[in-house]
PDB file of C-alpha atoms in Angstrom:
ATOM      1  CA  MET A   1     112.717 140.491 129.100  1.00 59.00           C
ATOM      2  CA  HIS A   2     112.030 137.208 127.062  1.00 83.00           C
ATOM      3  CA  MET A   3     110.021 136.766 123.803  1.00 93.00           C
ATOM      4  CA  ASN A   4     106.411 137.474 123.811  1.00 97.00           C
ATOM      5  CA  PHE A   5     104.517 135.054 121.523  1.00 98.00           C
ATOM      6  CA  TYR A   6     100.784 133.982 121.220  1.00 98.00           C
ATOM      7  CA  SER A   7      99.852 130.699 120.196  1.00 98.00           C
ATOM      8  CA  PRO A   8      96.466 128.931 120.694  1.00 98.00           C
ATOM      9  CA  TYR A   9      98.850 126.094 122.604  1.00 98.00           C
ATOM     10  CA  PRO A  10     100.049 127.459 125.915  1.00 97.00           C
ATOM     11  CA  GLN A  11     102.797 125.475 126.032  1.00 98.00           C
ATOM     12  CA  MET A  12     104.277 127.262 123.223  1.00 98.00           C
ATOM     13  CA  THR A  13     103.882 130.527 124.703  1.00 98.00           C
ATOM     14  CA  SER A  14     105.706 129.471 127.789  1.00 97.00           C
ATOM     15  CA  ASP A  15     108.407 127.989 125.727  1.00 98.00           C
ATOM     16  CA  ALA A  16     109.021 131.153 123.919  1.00 98.00           C
ATOM     17  CA  ALA A  17     109.371 133.005 127.173  1.00 97.00           C
ATOM     18  CA  ARG A  18     112.290 130.874 128.267  1.00 97.00           C
ATOM     19  CA  ILE A  19     114.521 131.432 125.238  1.00 97.00           C
ATOM     20  CA  PRO A  20     117.276 133.881 126.053  1.00 96.00           C
ATOM     21  CA  ASP A  21     117.290 137.527 124.899  1.00 95.00           C
ATOM     22  CA  ASP A  22     120.685 137.554 123.080  1.00 95.00           C
ATOM     23  CA  VAL A  23     120.709 134.220 121.196  1.00 97.00           C
ATOM     24  CA  ASN A  24     119.313 133.864 117.460  1.00 97.00           C
ATOM     25  CA  ALA A  25     116.108 131.547 117.952  1.00 98.00           C
ATOM     26  CA  LYS A  26     114.400 129.555 115.456  1.00 97.00           C
ATOM     27  CA  LEU A  27     110.691 128.555 114.952  1.00 98.00           C
ATOM     28  CA  PHE A  28     110.120 125.589 113.329  1.00 97.00           C
ATOM     29  CA  MET A  29     106.570 125.242 112.825  1.00 97.00           C
ATOM     30  CA  ARG A  30     103.645 123.802 110.799  1.00 96.00           C
ATOM     31  CA  HIS A  31     101.750 125.964 108.447  1.00 96.00           C
ATOM     32  CA  SER A  32      98.346 127.693 109.712  1.00 98.00           C
ATOM     33  CA  ILE A  33      94.739 126.285 109.344  1.00 97.00           C
ATOM     34  CA  ARG A  34      94.093 124.842 105.660  1.00 95.00           C
ATOM     35  CA  PHE A  35      91.100 123.759 103.890  1.00 92.00           C
ATOM     36  CA  GLU A  36      89.773 120.141 104.218  1.00 84.00           C
ATOM     37  CA  ASN A  37      91.682 117.501 102.123  1.00 72.00           C
ATOM     38  CA  PRO A  38      90.480 117.373  98.654  1.00 67.00           C
ATOM     39  CA  PRO A  39      88.993 114.262  96.920  1.00 58.00           C
ATOM     40  CA  ASP A  40      91.659 114.158  94.224  1.00 63.00           C
ATOM     41  CA  GLY A  41      94.427 113.991  96.899  1.00 62.00           C
ATOM     42  CA  ASN A  42      96.362 116.850  95.341  1.00 67.00           C
ATOM     43  CA  TYR A  43      97.387 118.707  98.720  1.00 65.00           C
ATOM     44  CA  ASP A  44      99.700 121.060  97.082  1.00 66.00           C
ATOM     45  CA  ALA A  45      96.809 123.015  95.977  1.00 72.00           C
ATOM     46  CA  LEU A  46      95.482 123.374  99.648  1.00 86.00           C
ATOM     47  CA  LEU A  47      95.407 127.119 100.926  1.00 94.00           C
ATOM     48  CA  LEU A  48      94.984 128.720 104.093  1.00 96.00           C
ATOM     49  CA  THR A  49      91.526 129.456 105.399  1.00 96.00           C
ATOM     50  CA  GLN A  50      90.572 133.183 106.214  1.00 97.00           C
ATOM     51  CA  GLU A  51      90.736 131.640 109.910  1.00 98.00           C
ATOM     52  CA  GLY A  52      94.178 130.215 109.246  1.00 98.00           C
ATOM     53  CA  ILE A  53      95.547 133.728 107.827  1.00 98.00           C
ATOM     54  CA  GLU A  54      94.145 135.517 110.949  1.00 98.00           C
ATOM     55  CA  LEU A  55      95.762 133.009 113.193  1.00 98.00           C
ATOM     56  CA  ALA A  56      98.843 133.502 111.827  1.00 98.00           C
ATOM     57  CA  LYS A  57      98.482 137.534 111.727  1.00 98.00           C
ATOM     58  CA  LYS A  58      97.726 137.358 115.392  1.00 98.00           C
ATOM     59  CA  ILE A  59     100.991 135.417 116.136  1.00 98.00           C
ATOM     60  CA  GLY A  60     102.856 137.945 114.264  1.00 98.00           C
ATOM     61  CA  GLU A  61     101.135 140.710 116.542  1.00 98.00           C
ATOM     62  CA  SER A  62     102.158 139.125 119.556  1.00 98.00           C
ATOM     63  CA  ILE A  63     105.726 138.776 118.723  1.00 98.00           C
ATOM     64  CA  ASP A  64     108.351 141.398 120.286  1.00 97.00           C
ATOM     65  CA  ARG A  65     111.692 140.113 119.222  1.00 96.00           C
ATOM     66  CA  PRO A  66     113.348 141.510 115.891  1.00 95.00           C
ATOM     67  CA  LEU A  67     112.576 139.399 112.595  1.00 95.00           C
ATOM     68  CA  GLY A  68     115.930 137.660 111.389  1.00 93.00           C
ATOM     69  CA  LYS A  69     115.123 135.374 108.538  1.00 92.00           C
ATOM     70  CA  CYS A  70     112.324 133.593 106.993  1.00 93.00           C
ATOM     71  CA  ALA A  71     112.137 130.554 105.088  1.00 92.00           C
ATOM     72  CA  SER A  72     109.171 128.082 103.874  1.00 91.00           C
ATOM     73  CA  SER A  73     108.351 124.983 101.924  1.00 89.00           C
ATOM     74  CA  THR A  74     107.627 125.581  98.228  1.00 87.00           C
ATOM     75  CA  VAL A  75     104.174 124.752  98.764  1.00 88.00           C
ATOM     76  CA  LYS A  76     101.986 127.652  99.007  1.00 91.00           C
ATOM     77  CA  ARG A  77     100.477 127.324 102.499  1.00 94.00           C
ATOM     78  CA  CYS A  78     103.518 127.397 104.134  1.00 93.00           C
ATOM     79  CA  GLY A  79     104.819 130.550 102.264  1.00 92.00           C
ATOM     80  CA  GLN A  80     101.171 131.947 103.141  1.00 95.00           C
ATOM     81  CA  THR A  81     101.743 131.862 106.701  1.00 96.00           C
ATOM     82  CA  VAL A  82     105.364 133.264 107.151  1.00 95.00           C
ATOM     83  CA  GLU A  83     103.551 135.930 104.986  1.00 94.00           C
ATOM     84  CA  ALA A  84     100.841 136.505 107.439  1.00 96.00           C
ATOM     85  CA  ILE A  85     102.754 136.248 110.452  1.00 96.00           C
ATOM     86  CA  THR A  86     105.184 138.795 109.300  1.00 95.00           C
ATOM     87  CA  SER A  87     102.581 140.954 108.020  1.00 94.00           C
ATOM     88  CA  GLY A  88     101.000 141.228 111.640  1.00 96.00           C
ATOM     89  CA  MET A  89     104.575 142.314 113.254  1.00 96.00           C
ATOM     90  CA  ARG A  90     105.343 145.558 114.096  1.00 95.00           C
ATOM     91  CA  PRO A  91     107.172 147.591 111.387  1.00 94.00           C
ATOM     92  CA  ASP A  92     110.092 148.243 113.451  1.00 95.00           C
ATOM     93  CA  LEU A  93     110.805 144.463 114.253  1.00 95.00           C
ATOM     94  CA  LYS A  94     110.912 143.910 110.452  1.00 91.00           C
ATOM     95  CA  LYS A  95     113.799 146.225 109.530  1.00 83.00           C
ATOM     96  CA  GLY A  96     116.575 144.545 107.258  1.00 70.00           C
ATOM     97  CA  PHE A  97     115.402 141.140 107.424  1.00 68.00           C
ATOM     98  CA  ALA A  98     116.095 138.621 104.492  1.00 62.00           C
ATOM     99  CA  LYS A  99     113.627 136.116 103.328  1.00 62.00           C
ATOM    100  CA  GLU A 100     114.977 132.885 102.139  1.00 62.00           C
ATOM    101  CA  LYS A 101     112.975 131.653  99.153  1.00 59.00           C
ATOM    102  CA  VAL A 102     112.999 127.933  99.996  1.00 66.00           C
ATOM    103  CA  LEU A 103     113.385 125.978 103.171  1.00 72.00           C
ATOM    104  CA  ARG A 104     115.687 123.039 101.688  1.00 66.00           C
ATOM    105  CA  LEU A 105     114.735 119.663 103.725  1.00 68.00           C
ATOM    106  CA  ALA A 106     114.948 116.053 102.720  1.00 58.00           C
ATOM    107  CA  PRO A 107     112.706 114.365 105.524  1.00 50.00           C
ATOM    108  CA  PHE A 108     112.052 111.219 104.007  1.00 54.00           C
ATOM    109  CA  SER A 109     113.965 108.175 102.779  1.00 51.00           C
ATOM    110  CA  SER A 110     113.738 107.473  99.068  1.00 45.00           C
ATOM    111  CA  LEU A 111     113.540 103.684 100.082  1.00 45.00           C
ATOM    112  CA  VAL A 112     110.012 104.557 101.283  1.00 50.00           C
ATOM    113  CA  ILE A 113     108.467 106.763  98.975  1.00 51.00           C
ATOM    114  CA  ASP A 114     107.505 106.070  95.615  1.00 52.00           C
ATOM    115  CA  SER A 115     107.710 108.354  92.275  1.00 47.00           C
ATOM    116  CA  ALA A 116     104.491 110.064  92.898  1.00 52.00           C
ATOM    117  CA  GLY A 117     105.526 111.277  96.474  1.00 51.00           C
ATOM    118  CA  GLY A 118     103.379 108.868  98.317  1.00 57.00           C
ATOM    119  CA  LEU A 119     104.409 105.791 100.911  1.00 59.00           C
ATOM    120  CA  THR A 120     104.818 102.578  99.439  1.00 60.00           C
ATOM    121  CA  GLY A 121     102.750  99.978 101.049  1.00 67.00           C
ATOM    122  CA  ILE A 122     102.427 101.709 104.412  1.00 78.00           C
ATOM    123  CA  GLY A 123     100.196 104.477 105.732  1.00 78.00           C
ATOM    124  CA  TRP A 124     101.930 107.724 107.058  1.00 81.00           C
ATOM    125  CA  HIS A 125     100.815 106.879 110.695  1.00 88.00           C
ATOM    126  CA  GLU A 126     102.292 103.499 110.582  1.00 89.00           C
ATOM    127  CA  TYR A 127     105.454 105.074 109.160  1.00 88.00           C
ATOM    128  CA  PHE A 128     105.955 107.369 111.887  1.00 91.00           C
ATOM    129  CA  ASN A 129     104.872 104.911 114.588  1.00 94.00           C
ATOM    130  CA  ALA A 130     107.671 102.413 112.908  1.00 93.00           C
ATOM    131  CA  LEU A 131     110.436 105.486 113.216  1.00 94.00           C
ATOM    132  CA  GLN A 132     109.054 106.122 116.868  1.00 96.00           C
ATOM    133  CA  THR A 133     109.357 102.849 117.944  1.00 97.00           C
ATOM    134  CA  GLY A 134     112.532 101.643 116.056  1.00 96.00           C
ATOM    135  CA  ASP A 135     110.679  99.407 113.716  1.00 94.00           C
ATOM    136  CA  THR A 136     113.210  99.329 111.114  1.00 91.00           C
ATOM    137  CA  VAL A 137     111.534  96.419 109.145  1.00 90.00           C
ATOM    138  CA  THR A 138     108.584  98.430 108.632  1.00 88.00           C
ATOM    139  CA  SER A 139     110.308 101.537 107.881  1.00 87.00           C
ATOM    140  CA  ARG A 140     112.803  99.733 105.450  1.00 83.00           C
ATOM    141  CA  GLY A 141     115.839 100.106 107.408  1.00 87.00           C
ATOM    142  CA  VAL A 142     115.337 103.674 108.001  1.00 87.00           C
ATOM    143  CA  THR A 143     115.861 105.555 111.473  1.00 92.00           C
ATOM    144  CA  VAL A 144     114.381 108.506 113.058  1.00 93.00           C
ATOM    145  CA  GLU A 145     117.402 109.785 113.566  1.00 93.00           C
ATOM    146  CA  GLN A 146     118.276 109.704 110.070  1.00 90.00           C
ATOM    147  CA  GLU A 147     115.032 111.426 108.950  1.00 89.00           C
ATOM    148  CA  ALA A 148     115.834 114.097 111.561  1.00 93.00           C
ATOM    149  CA  ALA A 149     119.474 114.789 110.609  1.00 92.00           C
ATOM    150  CA  SER A 150     118.473 116.591 107.156  1.00 88.00           C
ATOM    151  CA  ILE A 151     115.833 118.490 109.083  1.00 91.00           C
ATOM    152  CA  LEU A 152     118.081 119.933 111.243  1.00 94.00           C
ATOM    153  CA  ASP A 153     120.522 120.461 108.729  1.00 92.00           C
ATOM    154  CA  GLY A 154     118.200 122.544 106.825  1.00 91.00           C
ATOM    155  CA  ILE A 155     116.955 124.460 109.823  1.00 93.00           C
ATOM    156  CA  PHE A 156     120.445 125.751 110.944  1.00 95.00           C
ATOM    157  CA  SER A 157     121.514 126.556 107.415  1.00 92.00           C
ATOM    158  CA  VAL A 158     118.961 129.577 108.202  1.00 92.00           C
ATOM    159  CA  ASN A 159     120.768 131.938 110.421  1.00 92.00           C
ATOM    160  CA  GLY A 160     119.370 135.505 111.451  1.00 92.00           C
ATOM    161  CA  GLU A 161     121.708 137.804 113.959  1.00 93.00           C
ATOM    162  CA  PRO A 162     121.496 137.400 117.652  1.00 96.00           C
ATOM    163  CA  GLY A 163     118.708 138.726 119.061  1.00 96.00           C
ATOM    164  CA  THR A 164     116.412 137.856 116.235  1.00 95.00           C
ATOM    165  CA  LEU A 165     113.588 135.268 115.424  1.00 96.00           C
ATOM    166  CA  ASP A 166     113.826 133.009 112.572  1.00 95.00           C
ATOM    167  CA  LEU A 167     110.569 131.793 111.175  1.00 95.00           C
ATOM    168  CA  LEU A 168     110.803 128.409 109.091  1.00 95.00           C
ATOM    169  CA  CYS A 169     107.494 127.002 108.254  1.00 94.00           C
ATOM    170  CA  SER A 170     106.893 123.623 106.754  1.00 92.00           C
ATOM    171  CA  HIS A 171     104.518 120.478 107.248  1.00 90.00           C
ATOM    172  CA  ASP A 172     103.224 118.453 110.044  1.00 92.00           C
ATOM    173  CA  CYS A 173     105.273 115.559 109.066  1.00 89.00           C
ATOM    174  CA  HIS A 174     108.580 117.424 109.448  1.00 91.00           C
ATOM    175  CA  VAL A 175     107.716 118.622 112.955  1.00 95.00           C
ATOM    176  CA  VAL A 176     106.603 115.227 113.958  1.00 94.00           C
ATOM    177  CA  VAL A 177     109.931 113.734 112.763  1.00 93.00           C
ATOM    178  CA  LEU A 178     111.842 116.237 114.686  1.00 95.00           C
ATOM    179  CA  ALA A 179     109.652 115.951 117.835  1.00 97.00           C
ATOM    180  CA  SER A 180     109.727 112.293 117.870  1.00 97.00           C
ATOM    181  CA  ALA A 181     114.173 112.308 117.462  1.00 96.00           C
ATOM    182  CA  LEU A 182     114.391 114.836 119.855  1.00 98.00           C
ATOM    183  CA  PHE A 183     111.403 114.630 122.378  1.00 98.00           C
ATOM    184  CA  GLY A 184     110.521 111.011 122.143  1.00 98.00           C
ATOM    185  CA  LEU A 185     107.188 111.887 120.777  1.00 98.00           C
ATOM    186  CA  LYS A 186     104.849 108.878 120.143  1.00 97.00           C
ATOM    187  CA  THR A 187     101.690 109.064 117.877  1.00 96.00           C
ATOM    188  CA  GLY A 188     100.628 105.609 117.376  1.00 95.00           C
ATOM    189  CA  LEU A 189      98.907 104.009 114.730  1.00 93.00           C
ATOM    190  CA  ASP A 190      96.026 106.412 114.826  1.00 94.00           C
ATOM    191  CA  GLY A 191      98.128 109.690 115.134  1.00 93.00           C
ATOM    192  CA  HIS A 192      97.338 110.610 118.654  1.00 95.00           C
ATOM    193  CA  ASP A 193      99.178 113.619 119.936  1.00 96.00           C
ATOM    194  CA  TRP A 194      99.882 114.760 116.242  1.00 96.00           C
ATOM    195  CA  CYS A 195     101.248 118.112 115.290  1.00 97.00           C
ATOM    196  CA  ARG A 196      98.692 120.900 115.211  1.00 98.00           C
ATOM    197  CA  TYR A 197      98.420 123.932 112.968  1.00 98.00           C
ATOM    198  CA  THR A 198     100.751 126.562 113.913  1.00 98.00           C
ATOM    199  CA  GLU A 199     102.556 123.986 116.394  1.00 98.00           C
ATOM    200  CA  GLY A 200     106.255 123.732 116.296  1.00 98.00           C
ATOM    201  CA  LEU A 201     109.623 123.527 118.209  1.00 98.00           C
ATOM    202  CA  PHE A 202     111.570 126.423 119.202  1.00 98.00           C
ATOM    203  CA  LEU A 203     115.533 126.300 118.550  1.00 98.00           C
ATOM    204  CA  TYR A 204     118.635 128.208 119.437  1.00 98.00           C
ATOM    205  CA  GLY A 205     122.456 127.507 119.242  1.00 98.00           C
ATOM    206  CA  THR A 206     124.360 125.814 116.510  1.00 97.00           C
ATOM    207  CA  ARG A 207     123.988 122.721 114.654  1.00 96.00           C
ATOM    208  CA  ASP A 208     126.655 120.830 116.883  1.00 96.00           C
ATOM    209  CA  ASN A 209     125.334 122.272 120.133  1.00 98.00           C
ATOM    210  CA  PHE A 210     121.673 123.821 120.362  1.00 98.00           C
ATOM    211  CA  THR A 211     118.510 123.559 122.744  1.00 98.00           C
ATOM    212  CA  ALA A 212     115.100 122.572 121.699  1.00 98.00           C
ATOM    213  CA  LEU A 213     112.009 123.514 123.296  1.00 98.00           C
ATOM    214  CA  TRP A 214     108.956 121.330 122.788  1.00 98.00           C
ATOM    215  CA  ARG A 215     105.339 121.008 124.330  1.00 98.00           C
ATOM    216  CA  GLY A 216     106.758 122.275 127.688  1.00 97.00           C
ATOM    217  CA  GLU A 217     109.979 120.150 127.483  1.00 98.00           C
ATOM    218  CA  GLU A 218     113.713 121.644 126.983  1.00 98.00           C
ATOM    219  CA  LYS A 219     116.635 119.785 126.005  1.00 98.00           C
ATOM    220  CA  ASN A 220     120.179 120.161 125.061  1.00 98.00           C
ATOM    221  CA  PHE A 221     121.860 118.293 122.107  1.00 98.00           C
ATOM    222  CA  ILE A 222     125.367 118.205 121.616  1.00 97.00           C
ATOM    223  CA  ASN A 223     126.771 116.411 118.187  1.00 95.00           C
ATOM    224  CA  PHE A 224     123.501 115.178 117.178  1.00 95.00           C
ATOM    225  CA  PRO A 225     124.193 113.450 113.734  1.00 89.00           C
ATOM    226  CA  ASN A 226     124.042 115.426 110.478  1.00 80.00           C
ATOM    227  CA  SER A 227     123.339 114.006 107.288  1.00 71.00           C
ATOM    228  CA  GLN A 228     126.809 113.646 106.087  1.00 64.00           C
ATOM    229  CA  LYS A 229     128.030 111.699 109.178  1.00 59.00           C
ATOM    230  CA  ILE A 230     125.109 109.413 108.910  1.00 61.00           C
ATOM    231  CA  LYS A 231     126.142 108.714 105.299  1.00 57.00           C
ATOM    232  CA  LYS A 232     129.702 108.049 105.989  1.00 51.00           C
ATOM    233  CA  ASN A 233     128.580 105.530 108.892  1.00 53.00           C
ATOM    234  CA  ASP A 234     126.143 103.376 106.168  1.00 50.00           C
TER     235      ASP A 234
END
């Protein structure tokens, strides 16, 4: 019997069902539905809507695999998503699980991020399109593999027991980077096919030999470069 998992996106449900029972599986996902963008541009203050909380709880109610570890971005809506999912899970599936306080990722190069955390001179969709198409002039020499390496390092630093599910919640940009590097996602200059609320990738295995599932595709990766290897080759 493979994992049951409700999602508004049927491909995620079918992806979950393909994960072997005896492995530690990881879900690396975007947070649930949040309020609309604020006029002052302060995204950190955005919290989940009631609809977003209910969606996350519904996901938790569907999960039939024991919980391993949980980790999330320090931004509150990510922590809210994990809390809502776990609150919906059956009590017997949460015995002894350990929550990581912070999911530590370094997904964007300091070459293109200004002191306020925004992109210097280019838009988000333009930057991701450059990563996805190998346009290193626009991306200031940064590759999608470089951006993905630190994300994978962070994901595989969280490890629950075999047969459990680890919940790791971050932001759409992080999921897009990983899907771009592993599955060739193309979002274009208009952001089409962008990551949706609660959408994410399932992964299992080790950092040097893992399987990933995304939108109905399944791939195995051996020795995908990590951050230290990339630094040595710079």
